[in-house]
Structures are given as structure tokens and as C-alpha cells.
Amino acid sequence: MGFATNGSADKPLKFLIYGRTGWIGGLLGKLCDAQGIEFAYGTGRLEDRTSLESDIAAVRPTHIFNAAGVTGRPNVDWCESHKVETIRTNVVGTLTLADVCREKGLILINYATGCIFEYNKEHPLGSGIGFKEEDSANFIGSFYSKTKAMVEDLLKNYENVCTLRVRMPISSDLSNPRNFITKITRYEKVVDIPNSMTILDELLPISIDMAKRNLTGIYNFTNPGVVSHNEILEMYKEYMDPKFTWKNFTLEEQAKVIIAPRSNNELDTTKLKQEFPDLLPIKESLIKYVFKPNQKTSSA
Ligand SMILES: NC(=O)c1ccc[n+]([C@@H]2O[C@H](COP(=O)([O-])OP(=O)(O)OC[C@H]3O[C@@H](n4cnc5c(N)ncnc54)[C@H](OP(=O)(O)O)[C@@H]3O)[C@@H](O)[C@H]2O)c1
């Protein structure tokens, strides 16, 4: 049982990607180049149906990737004071793109978020019991998460959509201020909570394979297991800067310096691992894809 897609096995792949100027969209284009996959970036705005139809007519893609969305600058607190702009792209835009893709018989690989869950008594911190794909959002504490949760729920009705729940993305480019490692090394104080996270260097190629396999439905799109802020900073100290120090603070103290609450959770990766058995546990992936390639000294 699957979506009757236009991206049939005998047709050469051609991707249409939204999010050319973004972090994930930019990385995706580089990966397609490296893999020799033909692709074009969309020029339309997600909320403008006609512009999406023109892109599809011009590019004639086999698959569409959506790495466009608003996340807020400098962070998601922006969405609290720009609700209509957030709705326009993340709700109206994402749903319009999914709808157009369905009408054209195209699979949409949608980079969504796993920041729609928070630890609760059925999924307590440290228990190893993660939220599953079929679980409904239980965190709508920020407007960003609220819109993303609503859209995920609505997209369940679109059999052409593959929803990837990305969390706290990390890449080997430690100069990128969006990188979770870069963020926490620059904060004055950090909380210390285990979370599921996405190592983009390992997982973005997997999302391309998911398109090749025409997978649809929801996937927790993180590495297996959890890692805490302090565990990452310990690794940073070991591999990158032996003199590195940091200060922790509590969730209550953090609440005073941010506007909207943040999500902390563990996602269950059984479904993704069944499809990609070589997927590395988060700490191994961090070392292989991020810290070893960036290591400056010959020790460790
Ligand atoms: N980074 C994270 O922490 C994180 C975590 C989990 C999930 N995600 C999700 O992954 C997706 C990509 O994230 P990212 O970090 O790569 O974001 P990003 O660097 O902020 O890039 C966002 C991209 O979306 C485009 N865009 C925004 N509104 C648009 C619209 N209405 N129509 C067309 N394009 C539009 C932007 O283009 P313009 O510059 O032209 O507006 C930009 O290319 C987002 O949906 C985000 O929610 C991100």
C-alpha cells in the first residue's frame, strides 16, 4: 500500500527543493550535487499556490523536498511576536505545498520537527521510553511548536507526504550559528537535559534514500538514544578545546531569559532503524560525523 507517485523506478530522479537560502535546504543541494542527482530549487513562496504550480511545471520533478519554514531569528521566540507570518509559511504554506504535490501525484519529503513533545509520566526523562510516530503532540508551549503540531496532524491525511521529525539539528560545520553545538558553546549558561537530536551529516543522505524508496508517513528523524548538553560539551572539550568551560543553570532560571518554553524529549527511532539498520546511536554519530572530522589535536 503506497502512494501512486509520478517518481516511478524507471524515471531518472529529479528533485525540486524549497529552502535554497536555508541551512537544511543548502546542505541538501550540496548532497544532490555530490551524489549526481539532478535538482532545482523552488523559486515560489509556499503560501502562493500558483507559484508552486509554475515551479513544478518548469522543473518536472520526481520528488519534492520542503526545507522551507520559519524558525525565527535569533530563535523561536520570534514566532511569539510574529504569529501571522509564522502561520503564513508554516501552516498555510506547508499545507498548500502538500496539497499541490498530492494533486500532481508527487511525494513531498517534509523536514518537520520533533519539538512537539515533552517528557511526561508515560515517557519519563531517563527511561529510554521514547515517543512513537503514532503519538500525538503533547507540547504546544511555544507558538512555533503549536503550528508545527497542528500541521503534522493535518498532514496525516495526505498519503503523499513523508514527515520527518527533526530535532536540535547538528552538523559538522561548527561555524554555523544554527548548529546546536555552536549554539550551546556560545550561550552564557546552558541547561543540562538529555534529548533526541539529528546529526544532519548522517541523516540528510538518509532522507534522500527515503525519497528513492518512496517512503511516506511520519518518521522520528533523529539518531537513536539521547545526549545531554553537558555530555556534548564534555565531548567538545575533549576533541576541540581542552580549556573550554561552561556554566549550567536550571530550567527555572532558563525560563527567565527566554520567552516561550522549549521542548525536551526522547523520540523512539525503531521505525527509522528498521528501514536503515546502520543508523548510529547519537553519541557514536556525534563522534564519527562531527568531532573526529573537526578534531585539531592528534590526541584522544
Ligand atoms: N534549525 C532547527 O533548529 C530545526 C529544528 C527542527 C526542525 N527544523 C525545520 O526544518 C526546516 C528547515 O530549517 P532550517 O534550519 O534549514 O531553516 P532556515 O535556515 O531558517 O531556512 C528557512 C528557509 O525557508 C525559506 N522560507 C521561509 N518562508 C518561506 C516561504 N513562505 N516560502 C518559501 N520559502 C520560505 C527561507 O527562504 P527566504 O530566506 O527566501 O525566506 C529559507 O530558505 C524548517 O521547517 C524548520 O522548522 C529546523
Coordinates of C-alpha atoms and ligand atoms in Angstrom, one line a residue:
M1 CA 0.0 0.0 0.0
G2 CA 1.6 3.2 -1.1
F3 CA 1.1 6.5 -2.8
A4 CA 0.9 6.2 -6.6
T5 CA 3.7 8.5 -7.4
N6 CA 5.0 10.0 -10.6
G7 CA 8.5 9.2 -9.4
S8 CA 8.5 5.7 -10.9
A9 CA 11.5 3.4 -10.8
D10 CA 12.4 3.8 -14.5
K11 CA 12.3 7.7 -14.5
P12 CA 15.6 9.4 -13.5
L13 CA 15.4 11.3 -10.2
K14 CA 14.9 15.0 -10.3
F15 CA 14.3 16.8 -7.1
L16 CA 12.6 20.2 -6.5
I17 CA 13.8 21.6 -3.3
Y18 CA 12.3 24.5 -1.2
G19 CA 14.7 26.4 1.2
R20 CA 17.6 27.4 -1.1
T21 CA 18.8 30.1 1.3
G22 CA 18.3 28.0 4.4
W23 CA 20.6 25.7 6.4
I24 CA 19.0 22.4 5.6
G25 CA 18.0 23.3 2.1
G26 CA 21.5 24.5 1.3
L27 CA 23.0 21.2 2.7
L28 CA 20.5 19.2 0.6
G29 CA 21.6 20.9 -2.6
K30 CA 25.3 20.1 -1.9
L31 CA 24.4 16.5 -1.2
C32 CA 22.5 16.2 -4.5
D33 CA 25.5 17.7 -6.3
A34 CA 27.8 15.2 -4.6
Q35 CA 25.5 12.3 -5.5
G36 CA 25.0 13.5 -9.1
I37 CA 21.2 13.8 -8.5
E38 CA 19.6 16.4 -10.8
F39 CA 17.7 19.0 -8.8
A40 CA 16.4 22.6 -8.9
Y41 CA 15.5 25.0 -6.1
G42 CA 11.9 26.2 -6.0
T43 CA 11.5 29.9 -6.6
G44 CA 7.9 30.2 -5.4
R45 CA 6.6 31.1 -2.0
L46 CA 5.0 28.2 -0.2
E47 CA 1.7 30.1 0.5
D48 CA 1.4 31.0 -3.2
R49 CA -0.2 28.0 -4.9
T50 CA 0.2 29.4 -8.4
S51 CA 4.0 29.9 -7.9
L52 CA 4.3 26.3 -6.7
E53 CA 2.4 25.0 -9.8
S54 CA 4.7 27.1 -12.0
D55 CA 7.9 25.6 -10.3
I56 CA 6.5 22.0 -10.8
A57 CA 5.6 22.7 -14.5
A58 CA 9.1 24.2 -15.1
V59 CA 11.2 21.6 -13.3
R60 CA 9.0 18.4 -13.8
P61 CA 10.4 16.8 -10.6
T62 CA 10.1 13.2 -9.5
H63 CA 10.1 14.3 -5.8
I64 CA 9.7 17.5 -3.8
F65 CA 11.6 18.3 -0.6
N66 CA 10.4 21.0 1.7
A67 CA 13.2 22.6 3.8
A68 CA 11.4 25.9 3.9
G69 CA 9.8 27.2 7.0
V70 CA 10.2 29.9 9.6
T71 CA 12.1 29.0 12.7
G72 CA 12.5 32.6 14.0
R73 CA 15.6 34.8 14.3
P74 CA 17.6 34.7 16.6
N75 CA 15.4 31.9 17.8
V76 CA 11.8 30.6 18.0
D77 CA 10.8 33.3 20.4
W78 CA 10.4 35.5 17.3
C79 CA 7.3 33.4 16.4
E80 CA 5.6 34.6 19.6
S81 CA 5.5 38.1 18.2
H82 CA 5.1 37.2 14.5
K83 CA 2.2 34.8 14.7
V84 CA 0.6 35.6 11.3
E85 CA 4.0 35.4 9.5
T86 CA 4.5 32.0 11.2
I87 CA 1.1 30.8 10.2
R88 CA 1.6 32.0 6.6
T89 CA 4.6 29.9 6.0
N90 CA 4.5 27.0 8.5
V91 CA 0.7 26.4 8.2
V92 CA -0.8 27.9 5.0
G93 CA 2.4 27.4 3.1
T94 CA 3.3 23.8 4.1
L95 CA -0.3 22.7 3.6
T96 CA -0.5 24.3 0.2
L97 CA 2.7 22.6 -0.9
A98 CA 1.4 19.2 0.3
D99 CA -1.9 19.8 -1.4
V100 CA -0.3 20.8 -4.7
C101 CA 2.1 17.8 -4.6
R102 CA -0.8 15.5 -4.0
E103 CA -2.7 16.9 -6.9
K104 CA 0.3 16.4 -9.2
G105 CA 1.0 12.8 -7.9
L106 CA 4.2 13.8 -6.2
I107 CA 5.8 12.7 -2.9
L108 CA 6.7 15.5 -0.5
I109 CA 9.6 14.9 1.9
N110 CA 8.9 17.4 4.6
Y111 CA 11.5 18.5 7.1
A112 CA 9.3 18.9 10.1
T113 CA 10.1 19.0 13.8
G114 CA 10.1 16.6 16.8
C115 CA 9.8 19.7 19.1
I116 CA 6.1 18.9 19.6
F117 CA 6.7 16.5 22.6
E118 CA 7.9 16.9 26.2
Y119 CA 8.8 14.3 28.7
N120 CA 5.7 13.1 30.7
K121 CA 4.8 10.3 33.1
E122 CA 4.4 7.7 30.3
H123 CA 7.7 8.9 28.8
P124 CA 9.8 10.0 31.7
L125 CA 13.3 11.6 31.3
G126 CA 16.0 8.9 31.5
S127 CA 13.6 6.0 31.0
G128 CA 14.6 5.2 27.4
I129 CA 10.8 5.2 26.5
G130 CA 10.6 7.5 23.5
F131 CA 7.6 9.0 21.8
K132 CA 6.5 6.9 18.8
E133 CA 5.4 8.1 15.3
E134 CA 1.7 7.4 16.1
D135 CA 1.8 9.5 19.3
S136 CA 0.1 12.9 19.1
A137 CA 1.9 16.1 20.1
N138 CA 1.9 16.9 23.8
F139 CA 3.9 20.1 23.7
I140 CA 2.4 23.3 22.3
G141 CA 4.1 25.6 24.8
S142 CA 5.6 27.8 22.0
F143 CA 3.7 29.2 19.1
Y144 CA 6.3 27.6 16.7
S145 CA 5.6 24.2 18.2
K146 CA 1.9 24.7 18.2
T147 CA 1.8 25.5 14.5
K148 CA 4.1 22.5 13.7
A149 CA 1.9 20.2 15.8
M150 CA -1.3 21.3 14.1
V151 CA 0.2 20.8 10.6
E152 CA 1.7 17.4 11.4
D153 CA -1.8 16.3 12.5
L154 CA -3.4 17.6 9.3
L155 CA -0.7 16.2 7.1
K156 CA -1.6 12.7 8.3
N157 CA -4.4 12.9 5.8
Y158 CA -2.0 13.4 2.9
E159 CA -0.8 10.0 1.8
N160 CA 1.8 11.6 -0.4
V161 CA 3.7 13.2 2.5
C162 CA 6.8 11.9 4.4
T163 CA 7.0 13.9 7.6
L164 CA 10.5 13.9 9.1
R165 CA 10.6 14.9 12.8
V166 CA 14.0 16.7 13.0
R167 CA 15.3 17.7 16.5
M168 CA 18.1 20.0 17.6
P169 CA 20.0 19.6 14.3
I170 CA 23.8 19.3 14.4
S171 CA 26.2 19.4 11.5
S172 CA 30.0 19.0 11.1
D173 CA 30.1 22.8 10.3
L174 CA 30.8 24.2 13.7
S175 CA 31.0 27.7 12.4
N176 CA 27.2 27.7 11.7
P177 CA 25.4 29.6 14.4
R178 CA 22.3 27.4 13.9
N179 CA 24.2 24.3 14.8
F180 CA 23.1 23.1 18.2
I181 CA 26.7 22.5 19.4
T182 CA 27.7 26.0 18.2
K183 CA 24.7 27.5 20.0
I184 CA 25.4 25.9 23.3
T185 CA 29.1 26.6 23.3
R186 CA 28.2 30.3 22.9
Y187 CA 25.5 30.6 25.5
E188 CA 26.4 32.2 28.7
K189 CA 24.6 29.4 30.6
V190 CA 23.1 26.1 29.5
V191 CA 20.6 23.7 30.9
D192 CA 21.6 20.1 31.1
I193 CA 18.8 17.8 29.7
P194 CA 19.1 14.6 27.7
N195 CA 17.4 15.0 24.3
S196 CA 17.0 13.2 20.9
M197 CA 19.0 15.0 18.2
T198 CA 19.6 14.9 14.5
I199 CA 23.1 14.6 13.1
L200 CA 22.5 16.1 9.6
D201 CA 25.6 14.7 8.1
E202 CA 24.3 11.2 8.7
L203 CA 20.5 11.8 8.4
L204 CA 20.2 14.1 5.3
P205 CA 21.6 11.4 3.0
I206 CA 19.0 9.1 4.6
S207 CA 16.2 11.5 3.6
I208 CA 17.4 11.3 0.0
D209 CA 17.3 7.5 0.2
M210 CA 13.8 7.8 1.7
A211 CA 12.7 9.6 -1.4
K212 CA 14.3 7.0 -3.6
R213 CA 12.3 4.3 -1.7
N214 CA 9.1 6.5 -2.0
L215 CA 8.6 6.3 1.8
T216 CA 5.6 8.2 3.2
G217 CA 4.1 8.7 6.7
I218 CA 5.7 10.1 9.8
Y219 CA 9.3 9.2 10.9
N220 CA 11.1 10.2 14.0
F221 CA 14.1 11.6 12.2
T222 CA 16.8 11.6 15.0
N223 CA 19.7 9.3 15.9
P224 CA 18.8 6.6 18.4
G225 CA 19.2 7.4 22.1
V226 CA 19.6 10.7 23.8
V227 CA 22.5 13.0 24.7
S228 CA 22.6 15.8 27.2
H229 CA 24.0 19.3 26.9
N230 CA 26.8 18.5 29.3
E231 CA 27.7 15.3 27.5
I232 CA 28.1 17.2 24.3
L233 CA 30.1 19.9 26.0
E234 CA 32.4 17.3 27.5
M235 CA 33.0 15.9 24.0
Y236 CA 33.6 19.4 22.8
K237 CA 36.2 19.9 25.5
E238 CA 37.8 16.5 24.7
Y239 CA 38.0 16.9 21.0
M240 CA 38.0 20.6 20.3
D241 CA 39.2 22.7 23.2
P242 CA 40.7 21.3 26.4
K243 CA 40.4 24.7 28.1
F244 CA 36.6 25.0 27.3
T245 CA 34.4 25.7 30.4
W246 CA 30.7 26.3 30.8
K247 CA 28.1 27.2 33.3
N248 CA 24.8 25.4 33.9
F249 CA 21.5 26.7 35.1
T250 CA 18.2 25.2 35.9
L251 CA 15.0 25.2 33.7
E252 CA 13.5 27.7 36.1
E253 CA 16.5 30.1 35.6
Q254 CA 16.4 29.4 31.8
A255 CA 12.7 30.4 31.8
K256 CA 13.7 33.9 32.8
V257 CA 15.9 34.5 29.7
I258 CA 13.6 33.1 27.0
I259 CA 10.0 34.0 26.1
A260 CA 8.4 30.6 25.1
P261 CA 9.1 27.3 26.8
R262 CA 11.3 24.8 24.9
S263 CA 10.6 21.1 24.3
N264 CA 12.8 18.4 25.8
N265 CA 12.1 14.8 24.8
E266 CA 13.2 11.4 23.6
L267 CA 11.9 10.0 20.3
D268 CA 11.7 6.3 19.6
T269 CA 13.7 5.5 16.4
T270 CA 12.7 1.9 15.9
K271 CA 10.8 2.7 12.7
L272 CA 13.7 4.6 11.1
K273 CA 16.2 1.9 12.2
Q274 CA 14.1 -0.8 10.7
E275 CA 14.4 0.9 7.4
F276 CA 18.1 2.0 7.9
P277 CA 19.7 -0.6 10.3
D278 CA 23.1 1.1 10.2
L279 CA 21.8 4.3 11.7
L280 CA 24.3 5.2 14.5
P281 CA 23.4 5.9 18.2
I282 CA 23.6 9.6 18.8
K283 CA 26.9 9.7 20.7
E284 CA 28.6 7.5 18.1
S285 CA 27.3 9.6 15.3
L286 CA 28.5 12.8 17.1
I287 CA 32.0 11.4 17.3
K288 CA 32.1 10.0 13.8
Y289 CA 30.5 12.8 11.9
V290 CA 31.2 15.9 13.9
F291 CA 34.0 15.7 16.5
K292 CA 36.6 13.4 14.8
P293 CA 36.5 15.4 11.5
N294 CA 36.9 18.6 13.4
Q295 CA 39.5 17.4 15.8
K296 CA 42.5 19.7 15.9
T297 CA 45.0 17.8 18.0
S298 CA 46.3 14.2 17.4
S299 CA 45.4 13.1 20.9
A300 CA 42.1 11.4 22.1
Ligands
LIG1 N1 17.1 24.5 12.6 C1 16.4 23.9 13.5 O1 16.7 24.0 14.7 C2 15.2 23.0 13.2 C3 14.9 22.0 14.0 C4 13.9 21.2 13.7 C5 13.2 21.4 12.5 N2 13.5 22.3 11.6 C6 12.7 22.6 10.5 O2 13.4 22.4 9.3 C7 13.0 23.3 8.3 C8 14.3 24.0 7.7 O3 15.0 24.5 8.8 P1 16.3 25.4 8.6 O4 17.0 25.4 9.9 O5 17.1 25.0 7.4 O6 15.7 26.9 8.3 P2 16.3 28.2 7.8 O7 17.8 28.1 7.8 O8 15.7 29.3 8.7 O9 15.8 28.4 6.3 C9 14.4 28.5 6.1 C10 14.2 28.6 4.6 O10 12.8 28.6 4.3 C11 12.6 29.6 3.3 N3 11.3 30.2 3.5 C12 10.8 30.8 4.6 N4 9.5 31.1 4.4 C13 9.2 30.7 3.1 C14 8.1 30.8 2.3 N5 6.9 31.3 2.8 N6 8.1 30.3 1.0 C15 9.3 29.8 0.6 N7 10.4 29.7 1.3 C16 10.4 30.1 2.6 C17 13.7 30.6 3.6 O11 13.9 31.4 2.4 P3 13.8 33.0 2.4 O12 15.1 33.4 3.0 O13 13.7 33.3 1.0 O14 12.6 33.4 3.2 C18 14.9 29.7 3.9 O15 15.5 29.3 2.7 C19 12.1 24.3 9.0 O16 10.7 24.0 8.6 C20 12.3 24.0 10.4 O17 11.1 24.2 11.2 C21 14.6 23.2 11.9

